[in-house]
Amino acid sequence: MLLVDTSVWIDFLAAHTTRAVEYFREQLEARQPFALTELIYLEVLQGVREPAAAKKVSAYLRGQLFLVPRRGLQTYEAAADLYRRCRAAGVTVRSTIDCLVAQTAIEYGVALLHSDRDYERIARVEPELKLAP
């Protein structure tokens, strides 16, 4: 299963061709399961400008699998710790949401599909974060 990050959804919905979007399309054609988080859902909808398009995107995404933090506040604490460990390693993560998404992927043991260089940096600090090709 893939956890598909906002960075991929934005390019996918805008019909941009990126390596991650191509991989995602291949996975969709192969009927491979994918998921998102509530924060990814929020970020994707924030980027949709037209209300009619937002309704369509919302309806589609609501029908998908959502991964929620498995351990409640402990997941948020682990994401904060991940952020601190990155900082200690000289890595500045630009979005705290990225740390929570990464922590969620780790908790579920799923690969994270992204087009965001922060995840590459996080994965160097946290080897349990699996990144999709």
Coordinates of C-alpha atoms in Angstrom, one line a residue:
M1 CA 0.0 0.0 0.0
L2 CA 1.1 3.5 -0.7
L3 CA 0.5 6.7 1.3
V4 CA 0.1 9.3 -1.3
D5 CA 1.4 12.8 -0.2
T6 CA -0.2 16.1 -1.1
S7 CA 2.7 16.9 -3.4
V8 CA 1.7 14.0 -5.7
W9 CA -2.0 14.7 -5.5
I10 CA -1.4 18.3 -6.6
D11 CA 0.6 17.3 -9.6
F12 CA -1.8 14.4 -10.4
L13 CA -4.9 16.6 -10.3
A14 CA -3.2 19.3 -12.4
A15 CA -2.2 16.6 -15.0
H16 CA 1.5 17.3 -14.5
T17 CA 3.9 14.5 -15.5
T18 CA 6.4 13.8 -12.8
R19 CA 8.1 10.6 -11.8
A20 CA 5.8 10.2 -8.8
V21 CA 2.7 10.9 -10.8
E22 CA 3.7 8.3 -13.4
Y23 CA 4.3 5.8 -10.7
F24 CA 1.0 6.6 -9.0
R25 CA -0.8 6.1 -12.4
E26 CA 0.9 2.7 -12.8
Q27 CA -0.3 1.7 -9.3
L28 CA -3.8 2.9 -10.0
E29 CA -3.9 0.9 -13.3
A30 CA -2.7 -2.2 -11.4
R31 CA -5.4 -1.5 -8.8
Q32 CA -2.9 -1.3 -6.0
P33 CA -4.3 0.1 -2.8
F34 CA -3.4 3.6 -1.7
A35 CA -4.3 5.9 1.2
L36 CA -4.1 9.4 2.4
T37 CA -4.4 11.2 5.8
E38 CA -6.9 13.8 6.9
L39 CA -4.2 16.5 6.7
I40 CA -3.3 15.5 3.1
Y41 CA -7.0 15.7 2.3
L42 CA -7.1 19.2 3.8
E43 CA -4.0 20.4 1.9
V44 CA -5.3 19.0 -1.4
L45 CA -8.7 20.7 -1.0
Q46 CA -7.0 24.0 -0.1
G47 CA -5.2 23.9 -3.4
V48 CA -8.4 23.5 -5.5
R49 CA -9.5 26.9 -6.7
E50 CA -12.9 26.2 -8.2
P51 CA -15.8 25.3 -5.9
A52 CA -17.2 22.8 -8.4
A53 CA -13.8 21.1 -8.8
A54 CA -13.3 21.1 -5.0
K55 CA -16.6 19.2 -4.6
K56 CA -15.6 16.6 -7.2
V57 CA -12.1 16.1 -5.7
S58 CA -13.6 16.0 -2.2
A59 CA -16.1 13.3 -3.2
Y60 CA -13.4 11.2 -4.8
L61 CA -11.0 11.5 -1.9
R62 CA -13.6 10.8 0.7
G63 CA -14.1 7.4 -0.9
Q64 CA -10.5 6.4 -0.3
L65 CA -8.7 4.8 2.6
F66 CA -7.6 7.2 5.3
L67 CA -4.8 6.4 7.7
V68 CA -5.3 8.1 11.1
P69 CA -2.6 8.3 13.8
R70 CA -2.7 4.9 15.4
R71 CA -1.6 6.0 18.9
G72 CA -3.4 9.3 19.3
L73 CA -1.3 11.9 21.0
Q74 CA 1.7 9.6 21.1
T75 CA 1.8 9.8 17.3
Y76 CA 2.0 13.6 17.5
E77 CA 4.7 13.3 20.2
A78 CA 6.7 10.9 17.9
A79 CA 6.3 13.3 15.0
A80 CA 7.6 16.1 17.2
D81 CA 10.5 13.9 18.2
L82 CA 11.2 13.2 14.5
Y83 CA 11.3 16.9 13.8
R84 CA 13.7 17.4 16.6
R85 CA 15.9 14.6 15.5
C86 CA 16.0 16.1 12.0
R87 CA 17.0 19.5 13.4
A88 CA 19.7 17.8 15.5
A89 CA 21.0 16.2 12.3
G90 CA 21.1 19.5 10.5
V91 CA 17.9 18.9 8.6
T92 CA 15.3 21.6 8.6
V93 CA 11.9 20.2 7.7
R94 CA 9.7 23.0 6.3
S95 CA 6.4 21.6 7.4
T96 CA 5.4 20.0 10.6
I97 CA 2.6 18.2 8.7
D98 CA 5.4 16.4 6.8
C99 CA 6.6 15.0 10.1
L100 CA 3.2 13.8 11.0
V101 CA 2.6 12.2 7.6
A102 CA 6.0 10.5 7.8
Q103 CA 5.2 9.2 11.3
T104 CA 1.9 7.9 10.1
A105 CA 3.6 6.1 7.3
I106 CA 6.0 4.6 9.7
E107 CA 3.3 3.4 12.1
Y108 CA 1.4 1.7 9.3
G109 CA 4.5 0.3 7.7
V110 CA 3.5 1.7 4.3
A111 CA 5.6 3.3 1.6
L112 CA 5.2 7.1 1.2
L113 CA 4.9 8.4 -2.4
H114 CA 5.9 12.0 -2.7
S115 CA 7.4 14.8 -4.7
D116 CA 8.8 16.7 -1.7
R117 CA 12.5 16.8 -0.9
D118 CA 11.7 17.1 2.8
Y119 CA 10.8 13.4 2.9
E120 CA 14.1 12.4 1.4
R121 CA 15.8 14.3 4.2
I122 CA 13.6 12.8 6.9
A123 CA 14.3 9.3 5.6
R124 CA 18.0 9.9 6.0
V125 CA 17.4 10.6 9.7
E126 CA 14.7 7.9 10.2
P127 CA 15.4 4.7 8.3
E128 CA 12.0 3.3 9.2
L129 CA 10.4 5.7 6.7
K130 CA 10.0 3.8 3.5
L131 CA 9.8 5.9 0.3
A132 CA 8.2 4.7 -2.8
P133 CA 10.3 4.8 -6.0

